[in-house]
């Protein structure tokens, strides 16, 4: 669910899919219930097997006290214990890799053991976000992504990155206040509106800092990449084998830049270009979602029963009118719930991660346009947000997304007039929802901001790295995969000509065969390979 990375995640509605992709949101939405109810589940990638005791929910605060040097942590004993069909473990990492006196944090791992006898090592998995739990992604990946030979040769290891899930996590409180921050319709039509939106970001950020403590300043991607090397060593692997989707490609590329001699088999699917600024991300992701929406509308109008009439431009206008109508007067979703403009937007955008989910968008639009009801639209929005119908959240992913992005991407603090000028640039290429990517309050009001300077990553000396790009990817446009593959000294690009976010596990046998030939034998696709 990938906004202007930091700013959009940080907007008062925290639009997680507009600046920094959350990914792979490959929404594989499936109808799994009878009786006409729409039960939607997210499909995804999975990782291999490493475990310890099931990690208790983190309080979000780091362990203070004695200084444990990073070199000592590389020598720690890891205890793996059964958890379901896998094994789980908790390891200890420095809160600050540059200052051991600040204490430690916990990182939760889960391992699905290799089924064969000729084990190659561990394969670590990151599903993206930032902020998504790798552990919660593991079972679906093992059952639906990896082929049997990969599962035979590798322990698939999932982990919750610092700040997320069962690891020491970002906490921001809960209840109606947090839900309002994430879902309220916020109009920014004046300097006063912008000031009020930034004040709300600052208020929520202060609550996160109070609940999370010093960790909030240390959930950046460089720190998470150093955690990856600690995991590699504790798993007993000379080199890191890694599969990263969406934001996970940025984490993987960052690792390769820091530890090129430790790069093993690396697959980076749905790539981010690490050299881009936050503004460039917002502009290009806005354009990516515009193109994906147009592809959906054309497909819908070519089939029977589409509620969108006229031309593709007409259909795009009708979708925007629906969101504006929901903002003016929230739609009835049944059982006392309503869908406002923000929820309507989320419910629409989440289906663009996978063209297999387009029929659910058609159902939602049919209900909303012809019946003035929004039951399906609300279910889709709740999937995007990891939200339950009562307004509570099943994970901390949305706020971890904000906290990580704000440390990774410097943002420009603009006046309202300056922000409006930038929004006009975005809406020029994304007229339907460009304002959702640009007219937001952002990380300039968050308590912890970025010192990083975006730059290319070359990873000189690393072994071959496989970058996978999808031509119709809305969240991580194909040009980003081309850019990353060109930047990496040992980058090789595999192209899938398809719609939606990421390719491996979704792009058919051609993609899977190429990725798994690399994972199993180190064979990279020939230059220009396209599926």
CSV table of C-alpha atoms in Angstrom, one decimal, residues 95-449:
chain,number,residue,atom,x,y,z
A,95,UNK,CA,19.5,0.0,19.5
A,96,UNK,CA,22.2,2.2,17.9
A,97,UNK,CA,24.8,0.5,15.9
A,98,UNK,CA,27.1,3.4,16.5
A,99,UNK,CA,26.7,3.7,20.3
A,100,UNK,CA,26.5,0.5,22.3
A,101,UNK,CA,25.8,2.4,25.5
A,102,UNK,CA,22.2,3.1,24.4
A,103,UNK,CA,21.2,-0.5,25.0
A,104,UNK,CA,19.6,-3.2,22.8
A,105,UNK,CA,16.5,-4.3,21.1
A,106,UNK,CA,14.9,-7.6,20.3
A,107,UNK,CA,14.4,-9.0,16.7
A,108,UNK,CA,11.9,-11.8,16.1
A,109,UNK,CA,12.6,-14.5,13.6
A,110,UNK,CA,10.8,-17.6,12.3
A,111,UNK,CA,12.3,-20.4,10.2
A,112,UNK,CA,10.8,-22.9,7.9
A,113,UNK,CA,13.4,-25.7,7.6
A,114,UNK,CA,14.7,-26.9,4.3
A,115,UNK,CA,13.0,-30.1,3.3
A,116,UNK,CA,15.9,-31.6,1.5
A,117,UNK,CA,19.2,-33.1,2.6
A,118,UNK,CA,21.6,-30.9,0.5
A,119,UNK,CA,20.8,-27.6,2.3
A,120,UNK,CA,22.3,-24.5,0.7
A,121,UNK,CA,21.8,-22.2,3.7
A,122,UNK,CA,19.2,-19.7,4.8
A,123,UNK,CA,17.1,-17.4,2.5
A,124,UNK,CA,15.9,-14.3,4.3
A,125,UNK,CA,12.6,-12.7,3.2
A,126,UNK,CA,11.2,-9.2,3.5
A,127,UNK,CA,7.7,-8.5,2.2
A,128,UNK,CA,8.1,-4.7,2.1
A,129,UNK,CA,6.2,-1.9,3.6
A,130,UNK,CA,8.2,-0.5,5.3
A,131,UNK,CA,6.5,-1.7,8.4
A,132,UNK,CA,5.2,-5.1,7.3
A,133,UNK,CA,5.8,-8.2,9.3
A,134,UNK,CA,7.9,-10.9,7.6
A,135,UNK,CA,6.8,-13.5,10.1
A,136,UNK,CA,3.1,-13.0,9.3
A,137,UNK,CA,4.0,-13.4,5.7
A,138,UNK,CA,5.9,-16.7,6.0
A,139,UNK,CA,3.2,-19.3,5.7
A,140,UNK,CA,1.6,-17.9,2.6
A,141,UNK,CA,5.0,-17.6,0.9
A,142,UNK,CA,6.0,-21.2,1.7
A,143,UNK,CA,2.7,-22.4,0.4
A,144,UNK,CA,2.2,-20.1,-2.5
A,145,UNK,CA,5.5,-18.6,-3.7
A,146,UNK,CA,8.5,-20.8,-3.6
A,147,UNK,CA,8.8,-23.9,-5.7
A,148,UNK,CA,9.6,-27.3,-4.1
A,149,UNK,CA,13.3,-27.2,-5.1
A,150,UNK,CA,13.8,-23.9,-3.3
A,151,UNK,CA,12.0,-25.2,-0.2
A,152,UNK,CA,14.2,-28.3,-0.3
A,153,UNK,CA,17.5,-26.4,-0.6
A,154,UNK,CA,16.9,-23.4,1.7
A,155,UNK,CA,15.8,-22.7,5.2
A,156,UNK,CA,13.3,-19.9,4.6
A,157,UNK,CA,13.7,-17.3,7.3
A,158,UNK,CA,11.3,-14.5,8.0
A,159,UNK,CA,11.9,-11.7,10.4
A,160,UNK,CA,10.1,-8.6,11.7
A,161,UNK,CA,12.5,-5.7,11.1
A,162,UNK,CA,13.2,-3.3,14.0
A,163,UNK,CA,10.2,-1.2,14.8
A,164,UNK,CA,7.7,-3.7,13.4
A,165,UNK,CA,5.6,-6.7,14.5
A,166,UNK,CA,6.9,-8.9,17.2
A,167,UNK,CA,10.3,-7.2,17.3
A,168,UNK,CA,10.9,-4.2,19.5
A,169,UNK,CA,8.3,-2.1,17.9
A,170,UNK,CA,7.0,1.4,17.2
A,171,UNK,CA,4.1,2.2,19.5
A,172,UNK,CA,1.7,5.1,19.2
A,173,UNK,CA,-1.2,4.2,21.4
A,174,UNK,CA,-4.5,3.3,19.9
A,175,UNK,CA,-8.2,3.9,20.1
A,176,UNK,CA,-10.2,6.5,18.3
A,177,UNK,CA,-7.5,9.1,18.2
A,178,UNK,CA,-5.1,7.0,16.2
A,179,UNK,CA,-7.9,5.8,13.9
A,180,UNK,CA,-8.9,9.3,13.2
A,181,UNK,CA,-5.3,10.2,12.4
A,182,UNK,CA,-5.1,7.4,9.9
A,183,UNK,CA,-8.6,7.7,8.3
A,184,UNK,CA,-10.0,11.2,8.7
A,185,UNK,CA,-10.6,13.3,5.6
A,186,UNK,CA,-8.3,16.3,5.9
A,187,UNK,CA,-8.7,19.2,3.5
A,188,UNK,CA,-5.6,21.3,2.9
A,189,UNK,CA,-6.9,24.4,1.1
A,190,UNK,CA,-5.0,27.1,2.9
A,191,UNK,CA,-2.0,27.9,5.0
A,192,UNK,CA,-4.2,27.5,8.1
A,193,UNK,CA,-5.3,24.1,7.0
A,194,UNK,CA,-1.6,23.1,6.4
A,195,UNK,CA,-0.6,24.4,9.8
A,196,UNK,CA,-3.4,22.5,11.5
A,197,UNK,CA,-2.5,19.3,9.6
A,198,UNK,CA,1.1,19.6,10.7
A,199,UNK,CA,0.1,20.2,14.3
A,200,UNK,CA,-1.9,17.0,14.2
A,201,UNK,CA,1.2,15.1,12.8
A,202,UNK,CA,3.3,16.6,15.5
A,203,UNK,CA,0.8,15.6,18.2
A,204,UNK,CA,0.6,12.0,17.0
A,205,UNK,CA,4.4,11.9,16.6
A,206,UNK,CA,4.9,13.1,20.2
A,207,UNK,CA,2.6,10.3,21.4
A,208,UNK,CA,4.6,7.8,19.3
A,209,UNK,CA,7.9,9.1,20.8
A,210,UNK,CA,6.5,8.9,24.3
A,211,UNK,CA,5.3,5.3,23.8
A,212,UNK,CA,8.2,4.1,21.8
A,213,UNK,CA,11.1,5.9,23.4
A,214,UNK,CA,14.6,6.2,21.8
A,215,UNK,CA,13.8,3.4,19.2
A,216,UNK,CA,11.8,6.0,17.2
A,217,UNK,CA,15.1,7.6,16.1
A,218,UNK,CA,16.7,4.2,15.1
A,219,UNK,CA,14.3,2.4,12.8
A,220,UNK,CA,16.0,3.7,9.6
A,221,UNK,CA,16.9,1.3,6.8
A,222,UNK,CA,20.7,1.5,7.4
A,223,UNK,CA,20.2,0.2,10.9
A,224,UNK,CA,17.9,-2.5,9.6
A,225,UNK,CA,20.5,-3.6,7.0
A,226,UNK,CA,23.1,-3.9,9.8
A,227,UNK,CA,20.6,-6.1,11.6
A,228,UNK,CA,20.4,-8.3,8.5
A,229,UNK,CA,24.2,-8.9,8.7
A,230,UNK,CA,23.8,-9.9,12.4
A,231,UNK,CA,21.1,-12.4,11.3
A,232,UNK,CA,23.3,-13.8,8.6
A,233,UNK,CA,26.1,-14.5,11.0
A,234,UNK,CA,23.9,-16.0,13.7
A,235,UNK,CA,22.3,-18.3,11.1
A,236,UNK,CA,25.7,-19.6,10.3
A,237,UNK,CA,25.8,-18.3,6.7
A,238,UNK,CA,29.0,-17.0,5.1
A,239,UNK,CA,26.9,-14.9,2.7
A,240,UNK,CA,23.4,-13.5,2.9
A,241,UNK,CA,20.8,-15.0,0.6
A,242,UNK,CA,17.8,-12.7,0.4
A,243,UNK,CA,14.5,-12.1,-1.3
A,244,UNK,CA,13.0,-8.6,-0.9
A,245,UNK,CA,9.8,-7.2,-2.3
A,246,UNK,CA,9.0,-3.5,-2.7
A,247,UNK,CA,10.6,-1.6,0.2
A,248,UNK,CA,12.5,-4.9,0.8
A,249,UNK,CA,14.5,-4.1,-2.3
A,250,UNK,CA,15.6,-0.8,-0.7
A,251,UNK,CA,16.6,-2.7,2.4
A,252,UNK,CA,18.4,-5.4,0.3
A,253,UNK,CA,20.2,-2.8,-1.9
A,254,UNK,CA,21.3,-0.9,1.3
A,255,UNK,CA,22.7,-4.1,2.7
A,256,UNK,CA,24.6,-4.8,-0.6
A,257,UNK,CA,26.1,-1.3,-0.5
A,258,UNK,CA,27.3,-1.8,3.1
A,259,UNK,CA,28.4,-5.4,2.8
A,260,UNK,CA,29.1,-6.2,-0.9
A,261,UNK,CA,31.4,-9.1,0.0
A,262,UNK,CA,28.6,-10.7,2.0
A,263,UNK,CA,26.1,-10.7,-0.9
A,264,UNK,CA,24.9,-14.2,-1.8
A,265,UNK,CA,21.8,-14.9,-4.0
A,266,UNK,CA,19.9,-11.6,-3.9
A,267,UNK,CA,16.4,-11.2,-5.6
A,268,UNK,CA,15.0,-7.6,-5.5
A,269,UNK,CA,11.4,-7.6,-6.8
A,270,UNK,CA,9.4,-4.4,-7.3
A,271,UNK,CA,12.4,-2.2,-6.9
A,272,UNK,CA,12.9,1.2,-5.4
A,273,UNK,CA,15.5,3.5,-6.9
A,274,UNK,CA,17.6,4.6,-3.9
A,275,UNK,CA,18.8,7.7,-5.6
A,276,UNK,CA,15.3,9.3,-5.8
A,277,UNK,CA,14.1,12.1,-3.6
A,278,UNK,CA,10.8,12.1,-1.8
A,279,UNK,CA,9.4,14.5,-4.4
A,280,UNK,CA,10.4,12.2,-7.2
A,281,UNK,CA,8.9,9.3,-5.5
A,282,UNK,CA,5.6,11.1,-5.0
A,283,UNK,CA,5.5,12.3,-8.6
A,284,UNK,CA,6.4,9.0,-10.2
A,285,UNK,CA,4.2,6.9,-7.9
A,286,UNK,CA,1.3,9.2,-8.5
A,287,UNK,CA,1.7,8.7,-12.2
A,288,UNK,CA,2.1,4.9,-11.7
A,289,UNK,CA,-1.2,4.6,-9.9
A,290,UNK,CA,-2.9,6.9,-12.5
A,291,UNK,CA,-1.8,4.5,-15.3
A,292,UNK,CA,-2.8,1.4,-13.3
A,293,UNK,CA,-6.3,3.0,-12.7
A,294,UNK,CA,-6.7,3.7,-16.4
A,295,UNK,CA,-5.7,0.1,-17.2
A,296,UNK,CA,-8.4,-1.1,-14.8
A,297,UNK,CA,-11.1,1.2,-16.2
A,298,UNK,CA,-10.4,0.1,-19.8
A,299,UNK,CA,-10.6,-3.6,-18.7
A,300,UNK,CA,-13.8,-3.0,-16.7
A,301,UNK,CA,-15.5,-1.1,-19.6
A,302,UNK,CA,-14.6,-3.9,-22.0
A,303,UNK,CA,-16.6,-6.4,-19.9
A,304,UNK,CA,-20.2,-6.7,-19.1
A,305,UNK,CA,-21.6,-5.2,-15.9
A,306,UNK,CA,-19.1,-2.4,-15.5
A,307,UNK,CA,-20.6,0.5,-13.6
A,308,UNK,CA,-18.3,3.0,-15.3
A,309,UNK,CA,-19.8,4.5,-18.5
A,310,UNK,CA,-18.5,6.3,-21.5
A,311,UNK,CA,-14.8,6.6,-22.3
A,312,UNK,CA,-11.8,5.8,-20.1
A,313,UNK,CA,-11.5,9.4,-19.2
A,314,UNK,CA,-15.2,9.4,-18.2
A,315,UNK,CA,-14.7,6.3,-16.0
A,316,UNK,CA,-11.7,7.9,-14.3
A,317,UNK,CA,-13.9,11.0,-13.6
A,318,UNK,CA,-16.6,8.8,-12.1
A,319,UNK,CA,-14.2,7.2,-9.7
A,320,UNK,CA,-12.9,10.6,-8.5
A,321,UNK,CA,-16.5,11.8,-8.2
A,322,UNK,CA,-17.3,8.8,-6.0
A,323,UNK,CA,-14.4,9.7,-3.6
A,324,UNK,CA,-15.5,13.3,-3.5
A,325,UNK,CA,-19.0,12.3,-2.8
A,326,UNK,CA,-17.9,10.1,0.1
A,327,UNK,CA,-15.9,13.0,1.5
A,328,UNK,CA,-18.9,15.3,1.3
A,329,UNK,CA,-21.3,12.7,2.7
A,330,UNK,CA,-19.9,9.4,3.9
A,331,UNK,CA,-21.4,6.3,2.3
A,332,UNK,CA,-23.4,3.8,4.3
A,333,UNK,CA,-21.4,0.6,4.7
A,334,UNK,CA,-23.9,-1.2,6.9
A,335,UNK,CA,-23.9,-2.2,10.6
A,336,UNK,CA,-23.5,1.5,11.6
A,337,UNK,CA,-20.3,2.0,9.6
A,338,UNK,CA,-19.6,4.6,7.0
A,339,UNK,CA,-17.0,5.2,4.3
A,340,UNK,CA,-15.5,8.7,4.0
A,341,UNK,CA,-13.3,10.0,1.2
A,342,UNK,CA,-10.1,8.6,2.7
A,343,UNK,CA,-11.5,5.1,3.2
A,344,UNK,CA,-13.0,5.1,-0.3
A,345,UNK,CA,-9.6,6.0,-1.7
A,346,UNK,CA,-7.9,3.2,0.2
A,347,UNK,CA,-10.5,0.7,-0.9
A,348,UNK,CA,-9.9,1.6,-4.5
A,349,UNK,CA,-6.1,1.9,-4.5
A,350,UNK,CA,-5.5,-1.5,-2.7
A,351,UNK,CA,-7.0,-3.4,-5.6
A,352,UNK,CA,-4.5,-2.0,-8.0
A,353,UNK,CA,-1.7,-4.0,-6.5
A,354,UNK,CA,-2.9,-7.1,-8.4
A,355,UNK,CA,-5.1,-7.2,-11.5
A,356,UNK,CA,-6.5,-10.4,-10.1
A,357,UNK,CA,-8.2,-8.2,-7.5
A,358,UNK,CA,-9.9,-5.9,-10.1
A,359,UNK,CA,-13.2,-7.8,-9.9
A,360,UNK,CA,-13.5,-6.8,-6.3
A,361,UNK,CA,-13.1,-3.2,-7.3
A,362,UNK,CA,-15.8,-3.6,-9.8
A,363,UNK,CA,-18.1,-5.1,-7.1
A,364,UNK,CA,-17.2,-2.2,-4.8
A,365,UNK,CA,-17.8,0.4,-7.4
A,366,UNK,CA,-21.1,-1.2,-8.5
A,367,UNK,CA,-22.4,-1.1,-5.0
A,368,UNK,CA,-21.3,2.5,-4.4
A,369,UNK,CA,-22.3,4.0,-7.7
A,370,UNK,CA,-25.6,2.2,-8.4
A,371,UNK,CA,-26.8,1.4,-4.8
A,372,UNK,CA,-25.1,4.1,-2.7
A,373,UNK,CA,-23.7,1.5,-0.4
A,374,UNK,CA,-20.1,0.8,0.5
A,375,UNK,CA,-19.8,-2.6,2.3
A,376,UNK,CA,-17.2,-4.0,0.0
A,377,UNK,CA,-15.3,-0.7,-0.3
A,378,UNK,CA,-15.0,-0.7,3.5
A,379,UNK,CA,-13.7,-4.2,3.6
A,380,UNK,CA,-11.1,-3.3,1.0
A,381,UNK,CA,-10.0,-0.2,2.9
A,382,UNK,CA,-9.6,-2.2,6.1
A,383,UNK,CA,-7.3,-4.7,4.2
A,384,UNK,CA,-5.2,-1.8,3.2
A,385,UNK,CA,-5.0,-0.4,6.7
A,386,UNK,CA,-4.7,-3.7,8.6
A,387,UNK,CA,-7.9,-2.5,10.3
A,388,UNK,CA,-10.9,-4.2,11.8
A,389,UNK,CA,-14.5,-3.0,11.3
A,390,UNK,CA,-14.5,-1.4,14.8
A,391,UNK,CA,-11.6,0.8,14.0
A,392,UNK,CA,-8.8,-1.1,15.8
A,393,UNK,CA,-5.6,-2.3,14.1
A,394,UNK,CA,-4.2,-5.8,13.8
A,395,UNK,CA,-0.6,-4.5,13.4
A,396,UNK,CA,1.5,-1.5,13.9
A,397,UNK,CA,2.4,-1.4,10.1
A,398,UNK,CA,0.8,2.0,9.3
A,399,UNK,CA,2.7,3.9,12.0
A,400,UNK,CA,5.9,1.9,11.5
A,401,UNK,CA,5.7,2.9,7.9
A,402,UNK,CA,5.6,6.5,8.9
A,403,UNK,CA,8.5,6.3,11.4
A,404,UNK,CA,10.8,4.4,9.0
A,405,UNK,CA,10.1,6.7,6.0
A,406,UNK,CA,10.7,9.8,8.0
A,407,UNK,CA,14.2,8.6,8.9
A,408,UNK,CA,14.9,7.5,5.3
A,409,UNK,CA,13.7,10.4,3.2
A,410,UNK,CA,14.4,14.1,3.8
A,411,UNK,CA,11.3,16.2,3.0
A,412,UNK,CA,11.0,19.8,1.9
A,413,UNK,CA,9.0,22.0,4.4
A,414,UNK,CA,6.9,24.2,2.1
A,415,UNK,CA,4.5,27.0,2.5
A,416,UNK,CA,0.9,26.3,1.3
A,417,UNK,CA,1.5,28.1,-1.9
A,418,UNK,CA,4.8,26.2,-2.5
A,419,UNK,CA,3.0,22.9,-1.7
A,420,UNK,CA,0.2,23.8,-4.1
A,421,UNK,CA,2.8,24.4,-6.8
A,422,UNK,CA,4.2,20.9,-6.2
A,423,UNK,CA,0.7,19.4,-6.2
A,424,UNK,CA,0.1,20.9,-9.6
A,425,UNK,CA,3.2,19.1,-10.9
A,426,UNK,CA,1.9,15.8,-9.6
A,427,UNK,CA,-1.7,16.3,-10.9
A,428,UNK,CA,-0.3,17.1,-14.3
A,429,UNK,CA,0.7,13.4,-14.6
A,430,UNK,CA,-1.9,12.0,-12.2
A,431,UNK,CA,-5.0,14.1,-12.6
A,432,UNK,CA,-7.4,11.7,-10.8
A,433,UNK,CA,-5.7,11.3,-7.4
A,434,UNK,CA,-2.5,13.4,-7.7
A,435,UNK,CA,-3.5,15.6,-4.8
A,436,UNK,CA,-3.5,12.5,-2.6
A,437,UNK,CA,0.2,12.1,-3.2
A,438,UNK,CA,1.1,15.8,-2.8
A,439,UNK,CA,-1.3,17.9,-0.7
A,440,UNK,CA,-0.3,16.4,2.6
A,441,UNK,CA,1.4,17.3,5.9
A,442,UNK,CA,4.5,15.3,6.2
A,443,UNK,CA,7.7,14.3,8.0
A,444,UNK,CA,8.6,18.0,8.5
A,445,UNK,CA,6.3,17.8,11.6
A,446,UNK,CA,7.5,14.3,12.8
A,447,UNK,CA,9.7,14.3,15.9
A,448,UNK,CA,12.5,12.4,14.2
A,449,UNK,CA,13.7,13.4,10.7
